[in-house]
CSV table of C-alpha atoms in Angstrom, one decimal:
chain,number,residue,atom,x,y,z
I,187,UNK,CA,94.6,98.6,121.4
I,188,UNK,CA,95.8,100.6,118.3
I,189,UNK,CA,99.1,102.0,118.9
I,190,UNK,CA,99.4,103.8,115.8
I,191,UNK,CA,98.2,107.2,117.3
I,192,UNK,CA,100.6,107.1,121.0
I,193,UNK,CA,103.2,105.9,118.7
I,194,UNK,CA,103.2,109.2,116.6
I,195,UNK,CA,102.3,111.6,119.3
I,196,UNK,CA,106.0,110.4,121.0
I,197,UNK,CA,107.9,110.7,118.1
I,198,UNK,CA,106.6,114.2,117.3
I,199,UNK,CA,106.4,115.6,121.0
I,200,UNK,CA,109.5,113.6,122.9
I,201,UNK,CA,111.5,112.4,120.3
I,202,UNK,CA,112.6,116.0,119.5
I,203,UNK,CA,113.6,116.4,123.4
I,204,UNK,CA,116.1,114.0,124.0
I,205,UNK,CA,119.3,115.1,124.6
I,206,UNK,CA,122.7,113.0,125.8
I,207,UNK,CA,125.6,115.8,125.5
I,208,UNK,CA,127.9,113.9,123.7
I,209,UNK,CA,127.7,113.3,120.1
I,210,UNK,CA,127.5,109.3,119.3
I,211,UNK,CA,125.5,108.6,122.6
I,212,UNK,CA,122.5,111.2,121.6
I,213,UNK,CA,122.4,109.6,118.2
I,214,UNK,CA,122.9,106.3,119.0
I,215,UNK,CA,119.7,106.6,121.3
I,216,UNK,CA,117.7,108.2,118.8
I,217,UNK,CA,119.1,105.3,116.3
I,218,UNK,CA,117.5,103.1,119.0
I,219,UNK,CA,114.3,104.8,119.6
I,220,UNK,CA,113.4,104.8,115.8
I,221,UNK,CA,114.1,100.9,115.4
I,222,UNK,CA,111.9,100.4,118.3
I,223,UNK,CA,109.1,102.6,116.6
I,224,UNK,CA,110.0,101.6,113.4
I,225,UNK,CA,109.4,97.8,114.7
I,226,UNK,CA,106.2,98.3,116.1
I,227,UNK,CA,104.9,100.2,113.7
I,228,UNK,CA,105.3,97.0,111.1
I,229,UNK,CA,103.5,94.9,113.6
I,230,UNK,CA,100.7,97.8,114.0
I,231,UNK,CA,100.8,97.5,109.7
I,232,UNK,CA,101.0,94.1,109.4
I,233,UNK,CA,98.3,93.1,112.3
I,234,UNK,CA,95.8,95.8,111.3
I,235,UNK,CA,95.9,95.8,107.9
I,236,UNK,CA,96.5,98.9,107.5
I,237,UNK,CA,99.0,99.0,104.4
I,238,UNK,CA,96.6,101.1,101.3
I,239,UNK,CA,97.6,101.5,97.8
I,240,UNK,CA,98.2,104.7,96.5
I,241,UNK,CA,100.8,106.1,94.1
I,242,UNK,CA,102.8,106.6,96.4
I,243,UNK,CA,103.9,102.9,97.0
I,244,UNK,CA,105.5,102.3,93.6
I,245,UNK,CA,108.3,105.4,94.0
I,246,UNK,CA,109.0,104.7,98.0
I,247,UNK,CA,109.6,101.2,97.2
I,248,UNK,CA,111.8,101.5,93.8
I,249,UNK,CA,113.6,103.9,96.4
I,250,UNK,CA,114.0,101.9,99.3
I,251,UNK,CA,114.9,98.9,96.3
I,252,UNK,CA,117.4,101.0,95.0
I,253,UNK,CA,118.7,101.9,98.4
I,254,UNK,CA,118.7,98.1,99.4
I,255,UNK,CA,121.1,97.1,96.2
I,256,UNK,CA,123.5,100.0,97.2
I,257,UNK,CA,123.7,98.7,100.4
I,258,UNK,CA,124.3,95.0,99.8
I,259,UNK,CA,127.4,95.6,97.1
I,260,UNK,CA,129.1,98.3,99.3
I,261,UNK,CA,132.6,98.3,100.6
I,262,UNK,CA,131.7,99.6,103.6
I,263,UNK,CA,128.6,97.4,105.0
I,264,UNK,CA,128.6,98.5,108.1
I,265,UNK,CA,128.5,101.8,107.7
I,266,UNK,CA,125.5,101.2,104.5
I,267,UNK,CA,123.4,99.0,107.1
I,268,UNK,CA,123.9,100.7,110.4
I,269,UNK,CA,125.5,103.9,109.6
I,270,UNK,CA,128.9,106.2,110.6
I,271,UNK,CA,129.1,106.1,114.4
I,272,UNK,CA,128.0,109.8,115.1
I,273,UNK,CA,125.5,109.7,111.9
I,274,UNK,CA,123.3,106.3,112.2
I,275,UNK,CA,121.5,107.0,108.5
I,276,UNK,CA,122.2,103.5,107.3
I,277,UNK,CA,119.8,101.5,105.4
I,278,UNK,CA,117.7,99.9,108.4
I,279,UNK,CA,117.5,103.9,109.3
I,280,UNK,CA,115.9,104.9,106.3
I,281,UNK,CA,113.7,101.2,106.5
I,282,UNK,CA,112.6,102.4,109.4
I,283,UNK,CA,111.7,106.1,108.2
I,284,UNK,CA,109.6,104.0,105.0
I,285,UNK,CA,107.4,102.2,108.0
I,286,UNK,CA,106.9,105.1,109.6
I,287,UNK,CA,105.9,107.3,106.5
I,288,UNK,CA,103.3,104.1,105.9
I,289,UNK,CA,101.9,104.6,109.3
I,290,UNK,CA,101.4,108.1,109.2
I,291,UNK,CA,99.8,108.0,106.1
I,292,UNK,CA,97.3,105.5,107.9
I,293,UNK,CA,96.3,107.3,110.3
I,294,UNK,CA,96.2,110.6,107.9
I,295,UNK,CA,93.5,108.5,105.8
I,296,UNK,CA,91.4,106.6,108.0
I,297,UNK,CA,91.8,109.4,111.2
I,298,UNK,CA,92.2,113.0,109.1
I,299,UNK,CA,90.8,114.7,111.8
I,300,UNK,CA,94.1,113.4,114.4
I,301,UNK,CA,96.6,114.7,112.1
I,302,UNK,CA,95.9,118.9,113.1
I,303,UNK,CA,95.9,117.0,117.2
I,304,UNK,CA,98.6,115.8,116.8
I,305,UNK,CA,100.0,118.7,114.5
I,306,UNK,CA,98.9,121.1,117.8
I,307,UNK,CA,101.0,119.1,120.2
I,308,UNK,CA,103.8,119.2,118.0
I,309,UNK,CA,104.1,122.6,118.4
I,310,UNK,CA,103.7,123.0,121.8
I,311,UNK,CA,106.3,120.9,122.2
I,312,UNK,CA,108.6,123.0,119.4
I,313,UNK,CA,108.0,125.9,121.1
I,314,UNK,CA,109.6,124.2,124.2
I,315,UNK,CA,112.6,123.2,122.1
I,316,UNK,CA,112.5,127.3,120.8
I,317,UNK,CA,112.2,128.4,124.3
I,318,UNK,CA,115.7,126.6,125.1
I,319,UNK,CA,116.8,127.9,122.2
I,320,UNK,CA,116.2,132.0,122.3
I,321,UNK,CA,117.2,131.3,126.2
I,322,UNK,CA,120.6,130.3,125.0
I,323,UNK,CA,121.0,133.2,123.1
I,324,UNK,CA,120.5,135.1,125.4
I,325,UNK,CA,122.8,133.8,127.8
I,326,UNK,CA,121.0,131.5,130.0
I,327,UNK,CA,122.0,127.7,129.0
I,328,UNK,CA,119.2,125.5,130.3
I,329,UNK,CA,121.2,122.2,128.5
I,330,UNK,CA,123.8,120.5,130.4
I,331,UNK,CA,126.4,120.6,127.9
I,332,UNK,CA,129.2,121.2,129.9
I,333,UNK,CA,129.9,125.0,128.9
I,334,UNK,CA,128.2,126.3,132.0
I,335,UNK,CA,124.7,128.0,132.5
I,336,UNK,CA,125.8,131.7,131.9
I,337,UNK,CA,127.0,131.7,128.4
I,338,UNK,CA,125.7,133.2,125.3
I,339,UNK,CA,125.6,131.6,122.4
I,340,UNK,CA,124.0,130.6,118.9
I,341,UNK,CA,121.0,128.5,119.6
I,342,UNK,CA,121.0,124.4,119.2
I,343,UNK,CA,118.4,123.7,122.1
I,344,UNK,CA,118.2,120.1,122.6
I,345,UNK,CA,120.0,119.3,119.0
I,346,UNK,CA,123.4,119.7,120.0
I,347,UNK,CA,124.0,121.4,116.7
I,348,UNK,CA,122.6,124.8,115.7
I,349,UNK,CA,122.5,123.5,111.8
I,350,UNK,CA,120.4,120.8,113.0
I,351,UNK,CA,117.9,122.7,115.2
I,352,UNK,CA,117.6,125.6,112.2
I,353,UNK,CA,116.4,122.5,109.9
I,354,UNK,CA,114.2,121.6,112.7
I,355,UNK,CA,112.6,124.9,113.5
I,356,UNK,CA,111.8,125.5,109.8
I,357,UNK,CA,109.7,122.2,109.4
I,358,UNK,CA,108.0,123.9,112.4
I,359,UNK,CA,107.6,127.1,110.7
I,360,UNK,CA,104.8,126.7,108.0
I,361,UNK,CA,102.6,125.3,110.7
I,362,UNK,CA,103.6,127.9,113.0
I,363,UNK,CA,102.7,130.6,110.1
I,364,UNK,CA,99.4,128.8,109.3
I,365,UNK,CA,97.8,128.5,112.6
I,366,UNK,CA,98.4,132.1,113.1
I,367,UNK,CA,96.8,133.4,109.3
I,368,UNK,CA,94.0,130.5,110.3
I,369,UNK,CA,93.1,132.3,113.3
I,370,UNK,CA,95.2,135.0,115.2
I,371,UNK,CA,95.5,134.8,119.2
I,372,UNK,CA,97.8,135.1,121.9
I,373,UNK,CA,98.6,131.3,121.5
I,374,UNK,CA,99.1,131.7,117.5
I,375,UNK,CA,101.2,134.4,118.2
I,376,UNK,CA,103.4,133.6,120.8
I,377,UNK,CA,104.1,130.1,119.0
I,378,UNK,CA,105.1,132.4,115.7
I,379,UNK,CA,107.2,134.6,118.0
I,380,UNK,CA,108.8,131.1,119.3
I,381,UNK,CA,109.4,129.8,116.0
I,382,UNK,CA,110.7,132.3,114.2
I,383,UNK,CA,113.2,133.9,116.4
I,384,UNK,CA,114.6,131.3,117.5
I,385,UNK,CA,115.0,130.2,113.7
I,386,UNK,CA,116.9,133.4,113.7
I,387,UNK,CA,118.6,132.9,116.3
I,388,UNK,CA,120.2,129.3,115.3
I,389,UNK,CA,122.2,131.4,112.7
I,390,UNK,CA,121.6,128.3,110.2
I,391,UNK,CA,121.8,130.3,106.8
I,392,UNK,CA,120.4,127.4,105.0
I,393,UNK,CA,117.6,127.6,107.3
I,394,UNK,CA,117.9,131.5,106.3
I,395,UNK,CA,117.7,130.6,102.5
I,396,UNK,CA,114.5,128.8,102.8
I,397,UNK,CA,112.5,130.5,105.1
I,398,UNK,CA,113.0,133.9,102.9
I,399,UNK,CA,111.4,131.4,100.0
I,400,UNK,CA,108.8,130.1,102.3
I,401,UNK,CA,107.6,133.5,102.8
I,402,UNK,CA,107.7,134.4,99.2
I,403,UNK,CA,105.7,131.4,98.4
I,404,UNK,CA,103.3,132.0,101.3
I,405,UNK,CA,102.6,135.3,100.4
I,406,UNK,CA,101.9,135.1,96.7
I,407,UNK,CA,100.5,131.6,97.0
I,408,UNK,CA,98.3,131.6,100.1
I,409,UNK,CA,94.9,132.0,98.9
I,410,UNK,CA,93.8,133.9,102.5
I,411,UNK,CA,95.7,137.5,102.7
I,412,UNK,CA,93.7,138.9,105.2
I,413,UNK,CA,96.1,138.2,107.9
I,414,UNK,CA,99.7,138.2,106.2
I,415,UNK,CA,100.5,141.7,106.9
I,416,UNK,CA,100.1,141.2,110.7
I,417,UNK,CA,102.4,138.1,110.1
I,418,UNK,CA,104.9,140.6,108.2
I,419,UNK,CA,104.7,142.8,111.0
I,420,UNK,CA,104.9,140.2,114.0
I,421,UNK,CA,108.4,138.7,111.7
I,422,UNK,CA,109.5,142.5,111.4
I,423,UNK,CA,109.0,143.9,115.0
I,424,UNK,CA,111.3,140.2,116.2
I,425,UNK,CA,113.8,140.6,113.6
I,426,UNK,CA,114.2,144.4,114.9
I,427,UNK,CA,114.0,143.3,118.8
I,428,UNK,CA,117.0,140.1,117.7
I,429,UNK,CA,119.0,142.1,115.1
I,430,UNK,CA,121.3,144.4,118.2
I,431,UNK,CA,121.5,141.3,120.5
I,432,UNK,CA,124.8,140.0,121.6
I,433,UNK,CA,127.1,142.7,119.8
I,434,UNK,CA,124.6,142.4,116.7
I,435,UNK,CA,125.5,138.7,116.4
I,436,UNK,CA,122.6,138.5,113.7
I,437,UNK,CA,123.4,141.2,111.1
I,438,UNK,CA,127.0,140.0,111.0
I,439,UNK,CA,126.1,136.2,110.4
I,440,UNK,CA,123.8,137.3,107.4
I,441,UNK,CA,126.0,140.1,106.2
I,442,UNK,CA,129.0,136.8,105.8
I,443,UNK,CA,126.8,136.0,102.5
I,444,UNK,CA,128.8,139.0,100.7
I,445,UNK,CA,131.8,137.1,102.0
I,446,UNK,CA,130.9,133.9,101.4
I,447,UNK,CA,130.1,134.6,97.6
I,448,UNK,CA,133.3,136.1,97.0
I,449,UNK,CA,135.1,132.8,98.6
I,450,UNK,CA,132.9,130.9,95.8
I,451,UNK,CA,133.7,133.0,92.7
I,452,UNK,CA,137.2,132.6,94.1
I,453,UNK,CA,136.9,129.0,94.1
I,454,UNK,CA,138.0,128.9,97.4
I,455,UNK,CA,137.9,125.3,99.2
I,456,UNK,CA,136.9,126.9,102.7
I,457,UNK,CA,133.3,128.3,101.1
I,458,UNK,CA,130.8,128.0,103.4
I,459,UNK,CA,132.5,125.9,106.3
I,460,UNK,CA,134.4,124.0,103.3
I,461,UNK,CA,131.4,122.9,101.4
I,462,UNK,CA,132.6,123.7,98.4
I,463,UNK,CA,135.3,121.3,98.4
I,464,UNK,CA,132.9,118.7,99.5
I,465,UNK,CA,130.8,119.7,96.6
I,466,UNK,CA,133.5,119.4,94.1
I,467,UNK,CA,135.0,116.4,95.6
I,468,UNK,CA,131.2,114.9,95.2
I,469,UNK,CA,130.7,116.2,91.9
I,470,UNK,CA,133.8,113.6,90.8
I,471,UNK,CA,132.3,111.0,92.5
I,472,UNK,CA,128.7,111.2,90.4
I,473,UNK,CA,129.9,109.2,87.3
I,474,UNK,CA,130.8,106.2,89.3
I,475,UNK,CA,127.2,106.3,91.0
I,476,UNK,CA,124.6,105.9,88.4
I,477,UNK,CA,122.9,102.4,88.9
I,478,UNK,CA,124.1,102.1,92.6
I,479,UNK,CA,125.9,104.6,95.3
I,480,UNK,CA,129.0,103.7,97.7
I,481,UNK,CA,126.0,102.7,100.4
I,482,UNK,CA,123.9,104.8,102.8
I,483,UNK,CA,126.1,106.5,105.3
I,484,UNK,CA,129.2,106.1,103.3
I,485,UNK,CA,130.1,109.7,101.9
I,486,UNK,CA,132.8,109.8,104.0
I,487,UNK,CA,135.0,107.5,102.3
I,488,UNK,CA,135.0,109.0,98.6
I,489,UNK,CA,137.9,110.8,99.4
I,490,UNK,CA,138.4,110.5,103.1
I,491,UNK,CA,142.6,111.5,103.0
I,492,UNK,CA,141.6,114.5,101.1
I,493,UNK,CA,138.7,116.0,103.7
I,494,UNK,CA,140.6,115.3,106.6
I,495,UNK,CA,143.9,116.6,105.2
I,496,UNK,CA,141.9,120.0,104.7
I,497,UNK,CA,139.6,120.3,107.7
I,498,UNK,CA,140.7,117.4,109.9
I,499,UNK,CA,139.7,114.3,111.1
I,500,UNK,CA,136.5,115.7,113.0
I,501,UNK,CA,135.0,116.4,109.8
I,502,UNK,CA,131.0,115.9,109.4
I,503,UNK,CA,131.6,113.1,106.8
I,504,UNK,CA,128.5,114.5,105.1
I,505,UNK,CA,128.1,116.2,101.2
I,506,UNK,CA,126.1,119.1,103.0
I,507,UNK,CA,123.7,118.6,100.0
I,508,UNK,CA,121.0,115.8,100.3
I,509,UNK,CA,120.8,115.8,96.2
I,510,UNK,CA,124.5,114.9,96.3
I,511,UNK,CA,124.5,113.0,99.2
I,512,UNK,CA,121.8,110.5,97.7
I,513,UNK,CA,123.4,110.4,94.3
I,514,UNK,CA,126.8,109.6,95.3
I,515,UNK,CA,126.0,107.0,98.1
I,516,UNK,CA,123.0,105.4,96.6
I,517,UNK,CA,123.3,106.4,93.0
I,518,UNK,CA,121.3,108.2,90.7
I,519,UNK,CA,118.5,105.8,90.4
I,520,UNK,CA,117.7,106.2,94.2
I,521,UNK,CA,117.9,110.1,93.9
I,522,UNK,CA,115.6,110.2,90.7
I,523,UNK,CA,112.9,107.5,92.4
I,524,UNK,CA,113.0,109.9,95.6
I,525,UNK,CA,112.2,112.7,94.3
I,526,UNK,CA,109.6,111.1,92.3
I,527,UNK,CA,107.8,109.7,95.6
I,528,UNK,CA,108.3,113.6,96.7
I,529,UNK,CA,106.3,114.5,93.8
I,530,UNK,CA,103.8,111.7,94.6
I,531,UNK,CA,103.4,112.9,98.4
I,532,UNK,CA,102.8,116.7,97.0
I,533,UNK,CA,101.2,116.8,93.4
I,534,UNK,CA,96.8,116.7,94.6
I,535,UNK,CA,97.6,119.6,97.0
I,536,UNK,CA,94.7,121.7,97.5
I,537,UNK,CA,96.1,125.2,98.7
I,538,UNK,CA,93.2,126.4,99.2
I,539,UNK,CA,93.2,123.6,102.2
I,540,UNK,CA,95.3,125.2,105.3
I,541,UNK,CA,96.7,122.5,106.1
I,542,UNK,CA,97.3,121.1,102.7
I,543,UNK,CA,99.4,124.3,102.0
I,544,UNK,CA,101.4,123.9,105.5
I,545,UNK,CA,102.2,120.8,104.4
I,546,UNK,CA,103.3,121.6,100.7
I,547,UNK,CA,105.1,125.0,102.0
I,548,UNK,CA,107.1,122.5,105.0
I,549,UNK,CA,108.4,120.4,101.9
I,550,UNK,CA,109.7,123.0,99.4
I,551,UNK,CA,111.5,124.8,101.9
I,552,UNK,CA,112.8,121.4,103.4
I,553,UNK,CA,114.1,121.0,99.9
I,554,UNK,CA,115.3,124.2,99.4
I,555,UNK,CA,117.7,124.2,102.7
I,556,UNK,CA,118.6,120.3,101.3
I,557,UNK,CA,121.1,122.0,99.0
I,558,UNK,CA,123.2,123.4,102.0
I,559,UNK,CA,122.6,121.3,104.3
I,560,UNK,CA,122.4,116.9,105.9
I,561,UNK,CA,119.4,114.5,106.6
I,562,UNK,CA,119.7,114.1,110.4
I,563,UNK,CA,118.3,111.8,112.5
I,564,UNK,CA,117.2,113.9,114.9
I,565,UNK,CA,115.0,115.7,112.0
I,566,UNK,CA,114.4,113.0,109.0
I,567,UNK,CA,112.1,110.7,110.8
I,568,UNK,CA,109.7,113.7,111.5
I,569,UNK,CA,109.9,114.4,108.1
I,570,UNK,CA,109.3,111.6,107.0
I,571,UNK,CA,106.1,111.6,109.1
I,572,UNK,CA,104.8,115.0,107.9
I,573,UNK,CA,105.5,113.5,104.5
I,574,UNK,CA,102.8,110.5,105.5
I,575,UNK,CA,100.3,112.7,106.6
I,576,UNK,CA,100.3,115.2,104.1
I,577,UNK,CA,99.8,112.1,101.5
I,578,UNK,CA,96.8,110.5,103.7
I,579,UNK,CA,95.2,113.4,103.5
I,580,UNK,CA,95.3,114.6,100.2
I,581,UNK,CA,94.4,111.1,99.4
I,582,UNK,CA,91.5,111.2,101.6
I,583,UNK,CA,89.9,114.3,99.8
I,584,UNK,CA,90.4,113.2,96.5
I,585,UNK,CA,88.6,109.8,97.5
I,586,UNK,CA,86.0,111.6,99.4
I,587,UNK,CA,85.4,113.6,96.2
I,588,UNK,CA,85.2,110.8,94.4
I,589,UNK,CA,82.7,109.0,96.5
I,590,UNK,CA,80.2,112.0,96.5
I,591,UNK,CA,80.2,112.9,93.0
């Protein structure tokens, strides 16, 4: 029996749902539930045959290499292997996320036609996750967090952080866009409804950031306008319905940009929940990270007496900044082979292909929000995934071509 397709379907549908209310447990089971996948998803490999060159293979493995090496000479090795207690994105993490980008670029290449199935059950189950969401915004709690049912409150859903769920909901979003411009119905449009508000309603400004680009890029760059204006209109008429709810809890979190950017000319340490001083604190670090980084999951420690001194011990011991974060804690060679196997995954893009362009618009914006915010396992591994897809099937059409000319 292959279990390359079940295996997929859980991770995108379930995975996303688990929830444990306090913060090490529900990663730590999520850290469990990707070595699992990540396990059998080597045998599935390894049994089947499946592994397939494309260009692809020479970037992922110079990064995961690269990754490896900063690993084995850090100070901190359990942290680099396993990861920081309420983070688990050590090396065998992002191992893990390598095996499963293989296998979804599998099943992309020999299966094409599984990857919009299993794209269509991913967002019924997302708009489950955004239903929980708008729901707590609205005051009724459906997670058993401990705060009680009643509350109102910025939406997280099953994420236990709204920063998380906002990086979440925009992966969602170009897929979310697309199968409404594809073909515009009551399902289309409720799942757009879903995913965007409830984007909104997570209050994740990065998130913010690159959903305004994503729309810019889908409207000068998607090749069908025919339906874009009802898509303006169905983001407008939400935005308008959100905007007054809860003593205008929206308009103030966006109109804190003014703020925010007066903080940064300032030079002020506390910009944008302190990331500037985690910027600048990284930027020192850079130099000493060039052939190899301090180890996966070790960011914390480059000047640990000097974040907690400012915002405390229960600090997020990330750079808020995946460019930064890679560089400083698994040096420069890791960062530059990464985004080098990005390029890889994206550069045949067809965007004349839906789901091509879905694909290519859900990694630009991923990458666009990466300068504000973390990796997160609760997120990555999907990622990840997409990432496999969208390169099995690009790869599939350009073969395809290939074979009938």
């Amino acid at each position: 029996m292959n279990l390359s397709i079940p295996i997929l379907v859980i991770l995108f549908t379930l995975y996303p749902l688990i929830y444990v209310h306090t913060f090490p447990e529900t990663f730590f089971i999520r850290w469990v539930i990707l070595l699992m996948a990540g396990l059998i998803a080597a045998y599935i490999m390894i049994r089947n045959k499946l592994l397939r060159k494309n260009k692809c293979i020479i970037p992922l493995a110079l990064f995961i290499s690269f990754v490896f090496i900063s690993t084995v000479f850090s100070h901190y090795p359990y942290e680099a292997w396993v990861g920081i207690s309420y983070r688990f994105t050590g090396f065998l993490s992002y191992l893990c996320f390598a095996v499963l980008f293989l296998l979804a670029f599998s099943v992309a290449f020999r299966e094409p036609e599984k990857v919009n199935k299993i794209i269509d059950l991913w967002l019924l189950s997302a708009s489950i996750i955004a239903s929980i969401g708008l729901l707590q915004y609205f005051g009724i709690n459906l997670i058993p967090d401990g705060t009680g049912v009643f509350v109102v409150n910025k939406s997280y859903s099953t994420f236990s952080h709204s920063n998380h769920f906002g990086t979440f909901i925009l992966m969602v979003f170009p897929f979310a866009a697309l199968r409404f411009l594809q073909k515009p119905g009551i399902r289309s449009t409720l799942i757009l409804i879903l995913i965007y508000g409830s984007l909104l309603t997570s209050l994740c400004r990065g998130a913010f950031i690159g959903m305004a680009f994503g729309f810019i890029i889908l409207v000068r760059y998607y090749p069908v306008k025919k339906y874009l204006l009802s898509a303006a209109v169905i983001m407008f008429l939400v935005t308008a319905a959100l905007m007054p709810a809860n003593n205008w809890m929206l308009l103030k979190q966006i109109a804190t940009a003014q703020s925010e950017l007066d903080m940064a000319v300032a030079g002020d340490p506390k910009t944008g929940s302190f990331r500037l001083l985690v910027w600048q604190e990284a930027l020192k670090a850079l130099p000493g990270s060039i052939v190899i980084g301090t180890g996966p999951d070790t960011f914390l420690y480059i000047s640990q007496e000097k974040f907690e001194e400012v915002q405390g011990k229960g600090w997020p011991g990330k750079a808020h900044n995946i460019y930064l974060e890679i560089w400083v804690t698994m040096g420069l060679l890791s960062l530059l082979s990464y985004l080098w196997f990005l390029k890889s995954c994206a550069s045949d893009t067809n965007r004349g292909i839906p789901i091509e362009f879905a694909f290519f618009l859900m990694v630009v914006i991923y990458l666009i929000q990466g300068f504000f915010l973390v990796d997160v396992l609760s997120v990555y591994p999907l990622f990840w995934m997409l990432l496999g897809f969208y390169a099995g099937l690009t790869n599939r059409r350009i073969d395809t071509d290939i074979a009938t000319s």
